[in-house]
Coordinates of C-alpha atoms and ligand atoms in Angstrom, one line a residue:
X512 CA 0.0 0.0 0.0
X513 CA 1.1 3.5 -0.5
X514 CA 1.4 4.9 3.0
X515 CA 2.2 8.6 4.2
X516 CA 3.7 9.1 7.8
X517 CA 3.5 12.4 8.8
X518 CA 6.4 13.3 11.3
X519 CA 9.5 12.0 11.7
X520 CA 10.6 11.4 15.6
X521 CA 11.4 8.8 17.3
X522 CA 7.6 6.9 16.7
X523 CA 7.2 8.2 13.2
X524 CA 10.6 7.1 11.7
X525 CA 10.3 3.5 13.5
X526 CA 6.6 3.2 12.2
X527 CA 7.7 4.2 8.7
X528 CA 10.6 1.4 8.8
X529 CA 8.7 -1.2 10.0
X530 CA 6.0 -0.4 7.2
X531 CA 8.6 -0.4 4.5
X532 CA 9.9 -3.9 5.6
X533 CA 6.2 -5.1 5.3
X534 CA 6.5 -4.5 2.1
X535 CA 4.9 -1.0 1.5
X536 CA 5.5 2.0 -0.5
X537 CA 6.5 4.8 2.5
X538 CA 6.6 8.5 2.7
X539 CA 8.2 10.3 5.3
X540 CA 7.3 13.8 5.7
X541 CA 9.6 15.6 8.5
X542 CA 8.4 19.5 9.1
X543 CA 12.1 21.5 9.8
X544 CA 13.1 21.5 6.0
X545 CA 16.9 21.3 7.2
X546 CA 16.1 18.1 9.3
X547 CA 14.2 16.0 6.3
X548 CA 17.8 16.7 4.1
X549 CA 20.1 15.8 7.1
X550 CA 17.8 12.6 7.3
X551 CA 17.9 12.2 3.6
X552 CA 21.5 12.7 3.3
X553 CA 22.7 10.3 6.5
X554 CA 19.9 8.2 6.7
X555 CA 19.3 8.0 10.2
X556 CA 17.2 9.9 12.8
X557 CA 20.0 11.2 15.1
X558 CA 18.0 13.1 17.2
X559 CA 14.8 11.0 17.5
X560 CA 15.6 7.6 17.2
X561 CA 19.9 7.1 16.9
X562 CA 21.5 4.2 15.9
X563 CA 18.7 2.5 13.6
X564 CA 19.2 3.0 9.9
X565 CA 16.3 4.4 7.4
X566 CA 16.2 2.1 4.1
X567 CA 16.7 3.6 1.1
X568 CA 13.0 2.9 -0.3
X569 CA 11.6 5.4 2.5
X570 CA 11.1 8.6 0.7
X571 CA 11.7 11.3 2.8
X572 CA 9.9 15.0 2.1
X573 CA 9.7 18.1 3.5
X574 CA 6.5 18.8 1.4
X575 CA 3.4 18.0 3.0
X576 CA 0.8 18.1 -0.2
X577 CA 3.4 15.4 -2.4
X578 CA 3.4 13.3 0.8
X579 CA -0.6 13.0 1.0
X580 CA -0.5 12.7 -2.5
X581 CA -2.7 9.0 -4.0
X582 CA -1.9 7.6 -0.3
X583 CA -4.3 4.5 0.8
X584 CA -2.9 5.7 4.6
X585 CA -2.0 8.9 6.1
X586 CA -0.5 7.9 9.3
X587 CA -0.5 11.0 12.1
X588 CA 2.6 11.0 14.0
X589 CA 3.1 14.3 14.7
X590 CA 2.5 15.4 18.2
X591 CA -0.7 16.7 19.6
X592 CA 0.2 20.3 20.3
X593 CA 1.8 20.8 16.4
X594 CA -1.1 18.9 14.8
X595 CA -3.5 21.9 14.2
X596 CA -1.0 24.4 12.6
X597 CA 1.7 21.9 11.2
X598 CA -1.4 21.4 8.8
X599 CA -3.4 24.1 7.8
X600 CA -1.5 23.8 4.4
X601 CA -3.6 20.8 3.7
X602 CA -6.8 22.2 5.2
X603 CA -8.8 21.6 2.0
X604 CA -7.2 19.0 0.6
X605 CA -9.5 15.8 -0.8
X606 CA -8.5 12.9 1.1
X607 CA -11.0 10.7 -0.7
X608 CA -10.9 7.0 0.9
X609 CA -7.8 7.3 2.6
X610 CA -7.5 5.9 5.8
X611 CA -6.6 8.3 8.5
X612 CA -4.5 6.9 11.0
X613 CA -3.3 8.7 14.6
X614 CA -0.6 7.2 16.0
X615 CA -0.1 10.2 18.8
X616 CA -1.4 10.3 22.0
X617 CA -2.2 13.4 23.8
X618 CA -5.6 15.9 24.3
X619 CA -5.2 19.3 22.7
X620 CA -5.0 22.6 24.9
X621 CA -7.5 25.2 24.3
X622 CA -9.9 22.9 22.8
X623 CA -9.4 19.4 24.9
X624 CA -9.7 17.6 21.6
X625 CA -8.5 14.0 21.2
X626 CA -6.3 13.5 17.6
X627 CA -9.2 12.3 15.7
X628 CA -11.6 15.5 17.5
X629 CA -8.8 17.8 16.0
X630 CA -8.7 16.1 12.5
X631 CA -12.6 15.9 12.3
X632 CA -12.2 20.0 13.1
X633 CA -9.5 20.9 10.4
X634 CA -10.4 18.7 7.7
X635 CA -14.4 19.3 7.5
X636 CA -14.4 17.0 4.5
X637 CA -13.3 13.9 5.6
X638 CA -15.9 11.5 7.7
X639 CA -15.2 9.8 11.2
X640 CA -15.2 6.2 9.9
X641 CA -12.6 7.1 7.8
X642 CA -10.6 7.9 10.8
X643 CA -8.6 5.3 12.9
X644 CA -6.1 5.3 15.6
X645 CA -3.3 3.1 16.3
X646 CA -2.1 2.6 20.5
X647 CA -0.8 0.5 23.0
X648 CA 2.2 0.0 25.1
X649 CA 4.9 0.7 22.1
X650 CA 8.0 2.4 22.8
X651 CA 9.7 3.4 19.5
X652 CA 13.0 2.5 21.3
X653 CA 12.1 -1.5 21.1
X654 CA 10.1 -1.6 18.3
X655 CA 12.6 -0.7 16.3
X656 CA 14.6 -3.0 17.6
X657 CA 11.9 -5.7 16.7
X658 CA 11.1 -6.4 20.5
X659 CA 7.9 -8.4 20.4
X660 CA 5.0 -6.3 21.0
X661 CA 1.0 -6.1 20.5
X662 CA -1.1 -2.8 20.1
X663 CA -5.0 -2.6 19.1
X664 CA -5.9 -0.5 16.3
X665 CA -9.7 1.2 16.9
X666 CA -12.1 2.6 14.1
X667 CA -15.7 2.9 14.0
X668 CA -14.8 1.2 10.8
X669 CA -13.7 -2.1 11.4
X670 CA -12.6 -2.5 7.8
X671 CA -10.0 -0.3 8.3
X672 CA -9.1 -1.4 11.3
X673 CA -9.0 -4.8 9.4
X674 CA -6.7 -3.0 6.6
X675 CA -4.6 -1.2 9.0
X676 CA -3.9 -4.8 11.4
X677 CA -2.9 -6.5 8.1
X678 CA -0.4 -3.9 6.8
X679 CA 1.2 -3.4 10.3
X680 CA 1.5 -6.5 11.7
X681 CA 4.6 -8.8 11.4
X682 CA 6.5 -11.6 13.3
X683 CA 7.1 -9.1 15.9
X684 CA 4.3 -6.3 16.0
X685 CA 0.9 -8.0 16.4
X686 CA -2.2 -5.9 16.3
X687 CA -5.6 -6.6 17.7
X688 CA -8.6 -4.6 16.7
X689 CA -11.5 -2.2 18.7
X690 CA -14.6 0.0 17.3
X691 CA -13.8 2.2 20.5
X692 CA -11.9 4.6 18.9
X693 CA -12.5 6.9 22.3
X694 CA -11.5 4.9 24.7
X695 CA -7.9 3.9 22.7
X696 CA -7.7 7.7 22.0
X697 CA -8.2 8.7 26.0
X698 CA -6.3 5.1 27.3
X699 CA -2.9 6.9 25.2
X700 CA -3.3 10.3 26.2
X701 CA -3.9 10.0 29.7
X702 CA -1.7 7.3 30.9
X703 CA 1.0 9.8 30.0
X704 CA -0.5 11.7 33.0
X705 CA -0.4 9.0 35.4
X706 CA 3.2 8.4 33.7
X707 CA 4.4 11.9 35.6
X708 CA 3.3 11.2 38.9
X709 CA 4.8 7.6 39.4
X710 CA 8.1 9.6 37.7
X711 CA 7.3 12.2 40.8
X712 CA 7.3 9.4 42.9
X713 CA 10.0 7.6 42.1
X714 CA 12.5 10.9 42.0
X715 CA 11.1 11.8 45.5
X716 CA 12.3 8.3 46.6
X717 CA 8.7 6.3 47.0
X718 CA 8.5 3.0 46.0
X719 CA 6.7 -0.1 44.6
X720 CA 3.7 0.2 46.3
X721 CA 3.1 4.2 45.5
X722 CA 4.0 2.8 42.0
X723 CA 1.6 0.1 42.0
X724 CA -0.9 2.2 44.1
X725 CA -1.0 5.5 41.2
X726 CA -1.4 2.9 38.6
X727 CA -4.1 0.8 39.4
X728 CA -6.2 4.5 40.9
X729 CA -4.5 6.3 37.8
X730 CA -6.7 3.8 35.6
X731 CA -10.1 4.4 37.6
X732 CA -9.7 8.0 36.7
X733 CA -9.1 7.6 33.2
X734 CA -11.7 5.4 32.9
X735 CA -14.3 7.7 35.0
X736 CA -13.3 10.7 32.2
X737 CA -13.9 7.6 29.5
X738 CA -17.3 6.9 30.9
X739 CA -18.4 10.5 30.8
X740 CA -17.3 10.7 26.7
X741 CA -18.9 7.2 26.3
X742 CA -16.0 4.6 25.9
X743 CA -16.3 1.3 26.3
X744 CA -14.9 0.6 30.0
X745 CA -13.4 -2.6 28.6
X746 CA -11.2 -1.1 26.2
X747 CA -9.2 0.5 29.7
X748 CA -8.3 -3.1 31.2
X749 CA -6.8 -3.8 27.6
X750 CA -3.3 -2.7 25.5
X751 CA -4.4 1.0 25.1
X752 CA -5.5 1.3 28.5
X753 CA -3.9 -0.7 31.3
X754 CA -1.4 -1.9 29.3
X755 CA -0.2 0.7 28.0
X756 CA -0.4 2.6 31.4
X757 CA 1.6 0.1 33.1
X758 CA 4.7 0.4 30.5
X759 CA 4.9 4.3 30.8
X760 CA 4.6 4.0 34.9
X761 CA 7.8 1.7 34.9
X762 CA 9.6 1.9 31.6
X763 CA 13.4 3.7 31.4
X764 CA 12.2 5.3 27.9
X765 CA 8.9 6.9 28.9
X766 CA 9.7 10.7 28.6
X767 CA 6.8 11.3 30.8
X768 CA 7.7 9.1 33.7
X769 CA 11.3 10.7 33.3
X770 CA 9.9 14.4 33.6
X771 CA 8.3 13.3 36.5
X772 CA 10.8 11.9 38.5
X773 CA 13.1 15.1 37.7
X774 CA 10.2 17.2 39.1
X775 CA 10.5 14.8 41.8
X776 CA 14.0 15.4 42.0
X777 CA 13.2 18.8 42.7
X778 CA 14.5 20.2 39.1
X779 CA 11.7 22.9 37.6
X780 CA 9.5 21.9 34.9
X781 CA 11.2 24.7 32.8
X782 CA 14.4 23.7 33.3
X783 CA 13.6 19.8 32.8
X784 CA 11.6 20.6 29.1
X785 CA 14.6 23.1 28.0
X786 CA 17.2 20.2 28.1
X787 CA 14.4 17.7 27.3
X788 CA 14.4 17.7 23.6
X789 CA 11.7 15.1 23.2
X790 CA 8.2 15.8 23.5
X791 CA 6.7 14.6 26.5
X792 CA 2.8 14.8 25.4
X793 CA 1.5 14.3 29.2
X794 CA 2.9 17.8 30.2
X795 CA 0.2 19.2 27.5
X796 CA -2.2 16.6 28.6
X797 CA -2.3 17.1 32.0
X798 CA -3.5 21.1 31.6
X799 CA -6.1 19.6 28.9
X800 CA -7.2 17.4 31.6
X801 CA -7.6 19.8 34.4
X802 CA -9.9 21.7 32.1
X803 CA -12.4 18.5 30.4
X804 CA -12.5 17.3 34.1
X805 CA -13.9 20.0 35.2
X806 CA -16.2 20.2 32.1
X807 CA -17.4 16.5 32.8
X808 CA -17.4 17.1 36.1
X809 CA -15.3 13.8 37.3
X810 CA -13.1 13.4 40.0
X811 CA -9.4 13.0 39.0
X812 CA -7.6 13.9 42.5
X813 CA -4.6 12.3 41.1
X814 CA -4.0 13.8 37.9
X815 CA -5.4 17.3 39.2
X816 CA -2.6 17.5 41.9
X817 CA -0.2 16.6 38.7
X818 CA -1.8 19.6 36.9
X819 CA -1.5 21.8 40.3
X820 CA 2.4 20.5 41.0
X821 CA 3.2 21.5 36.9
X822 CA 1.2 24.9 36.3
X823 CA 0.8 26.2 39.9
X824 CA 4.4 24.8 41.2
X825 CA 2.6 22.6 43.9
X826 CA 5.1 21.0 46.2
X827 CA 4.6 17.5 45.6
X828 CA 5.1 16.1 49.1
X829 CA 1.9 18.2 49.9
X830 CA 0.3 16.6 46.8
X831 CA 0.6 13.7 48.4
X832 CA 0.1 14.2 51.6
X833 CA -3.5 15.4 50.7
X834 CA -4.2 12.7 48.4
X835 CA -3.6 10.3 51.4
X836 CA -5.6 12.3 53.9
X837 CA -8.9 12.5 52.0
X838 CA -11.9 11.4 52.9
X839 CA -11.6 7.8 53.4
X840 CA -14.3 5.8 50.5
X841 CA -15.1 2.2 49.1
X842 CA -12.9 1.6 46.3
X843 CA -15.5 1.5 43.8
Ligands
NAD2206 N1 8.2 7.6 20.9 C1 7.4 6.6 21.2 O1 7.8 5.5 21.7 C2 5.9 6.7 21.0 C3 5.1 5.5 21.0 C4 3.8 5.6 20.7 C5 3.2 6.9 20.5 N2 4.0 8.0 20.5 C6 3.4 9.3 20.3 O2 3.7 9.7 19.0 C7 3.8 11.1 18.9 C8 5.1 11.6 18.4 O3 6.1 11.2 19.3 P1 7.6 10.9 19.0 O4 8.1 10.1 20.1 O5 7.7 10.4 17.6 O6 8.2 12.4 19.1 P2 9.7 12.8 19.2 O7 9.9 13.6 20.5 O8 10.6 11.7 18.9 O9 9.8 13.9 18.0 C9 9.2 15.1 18.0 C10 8.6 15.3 16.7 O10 7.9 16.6 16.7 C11 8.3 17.3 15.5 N3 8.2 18.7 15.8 C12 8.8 19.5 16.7 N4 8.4 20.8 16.7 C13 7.4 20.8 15.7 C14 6.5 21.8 15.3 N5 6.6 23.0 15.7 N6 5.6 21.5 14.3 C15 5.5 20.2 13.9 N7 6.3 19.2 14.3 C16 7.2 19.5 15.2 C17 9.7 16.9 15.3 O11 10.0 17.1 13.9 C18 9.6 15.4 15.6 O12 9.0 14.7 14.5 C19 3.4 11.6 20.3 O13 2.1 11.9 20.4 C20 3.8 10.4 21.2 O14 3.0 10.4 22.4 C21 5.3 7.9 20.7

């Protein structure tokens, strides 16, 4: 299939490979027009995803109409934040059939739009079902080095979702299939939320059971906020939700979990995202979630004292303290 992948870090540059070894006919479109030559020329993401080399048959463009161009896929890999401006260029541009694809995983500021709410708002002429999303517990970092791993691709179309698990899956990347394209969307953004605060408490010197203990309520929150926008509750106890929660809570690559535990550290966020070159979509998230909470009107104690410790520099051993000495309840 002809496939478009529209950004070029660390997720979009391994997702792109392992397409082109399955046998497709890949586009990589990278926005910094100095960046998509360097990659050209060297052939290797140095800055996102170092040491793995790009095969020759991945073209690589910094033009973002020739990538879309007669594409069956237009995979979104760009992150959340970027996705609105990085294309307005394409605003009115006829996507036909084409399967839409998010790989990303974060809920927009201003608007608290999941990827496929943002895409359904810039491009008014392409429909929902033609819109799918891709998640799970995937770090770019061992997929591309062909670690075993299973996601779930969700669409209200499961004929795409059909397409899409054929042309991704291999020997080592198996995917499974959902039509709750909410619930995979939320399960990816906010586990990255969760992801800070067991970073927090790891830098502050907790451990395993304040681990264990923000996982397993983390996932009660995110489902309560699922609930509310009418996800299946089942789709959280599976890859997009718990497991993909539970490899961002404890993995060394989750960016998330790392900016955390430097908060916890006692580093400012600031200074933590200048050296932090990375994009670490739960910093974003967590604002966006503060916000829809309160529009939904769920409880979240635990990702609203990770909003309150990032924007209104909360000391996190107060965060916790008053997250232990609530009111005492059932757990469900
Ligand atoms: N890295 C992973 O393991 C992984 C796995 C699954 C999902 N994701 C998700 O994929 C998305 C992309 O993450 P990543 O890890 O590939 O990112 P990355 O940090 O590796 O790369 C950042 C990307 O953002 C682009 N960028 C920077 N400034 C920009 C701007 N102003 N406008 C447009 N683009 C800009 C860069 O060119 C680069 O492609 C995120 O939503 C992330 O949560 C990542």
């Amino acid at each position: 299939m002809k496939i478009a992948m529209l950004g070029a870090g660390g997720w979009g540059t391994t997702l792109a490979i392992l397409l082109q070894e399955n046998g497709n006919d890949v586009t990589l479109w990278e926005f910094n027009a100095e960046y998509s030559r360097t990659l050209n020329q060297f052939r290797e993401n140095f800055y996102y995803l170092p040491d793995i080399k790009i095969p020759s048959q991945v073209k690589i463009t910094n033009n973002l109409t020739e990538a879309v161009s007669r594409k069956d896929i237009i995979v979104i890999s760009t992150p959340t934040q970027f996705i609105r401006n990085s294309f307005a260029e394409i605003q009115n541009f006829n996507f036909g059939n084409s399967i839409i694809l998010n790989v990303s995983k974060g809920i927009e500021n201003k608007t608290n739009l999941t990827v496929s709410g943002i895409l359904l708002d810039i491009f008014k002429q392409i429909e929902k079902k033609n819109i799918a999303c891709l998640s799970g517990p995937s770090h770019a970092e061992e997929v591309a080095r062909k670690i075993p791993t299973a996601v779930v691709c969700a669409s209200e179309n499961i004929e795409n979702c059909k397409i899409v698990q054929k042309v991704f899956s291999n020997k080592n990347f198996r995917v499974y299939r959902s039509d709750d394209l909410t619930g995979t969307e939320l399960g990816g953004a906010l586990k990255n939320v969760i992801a800070i605060t067991t970073g927090i408490a790891d830098g502050i010197g907790f451990g395993d059971n304040t681990r264990a203990a923000l996982i397993t309520r983390g996932i009660q929150e995110i489902m309560r906020i699922g609930k509310k926008m009418n996800a299946r509750e089942e789709t959280f106890y599976g890859l997009s939700g718990i497991g993909d929660l539970i490899v961002t809570c404890t993995s060394k690559h989750s960016r998330n979990r790392f900016v955390g535990e430097e908060i916890g550290k006692g580093r400012s966020l600031k200074e933590i995202l200048k050296d932090l070159k990375k994009v670490a979509e739960g910093v974003a998230t967590a604002k966006s979630v503060h916000f829809l909470s309160e529009k939904l009107n769920v409880e979240v104690p635990i990702m609203e004292q990770v909003y309150k410790i990032l924007y209104k520099g909360k000391n996190p051993l107060k965060a916790t303290e008053e997250l232990m000495t609530r009111k005492l309840k059932e757990e469900y």
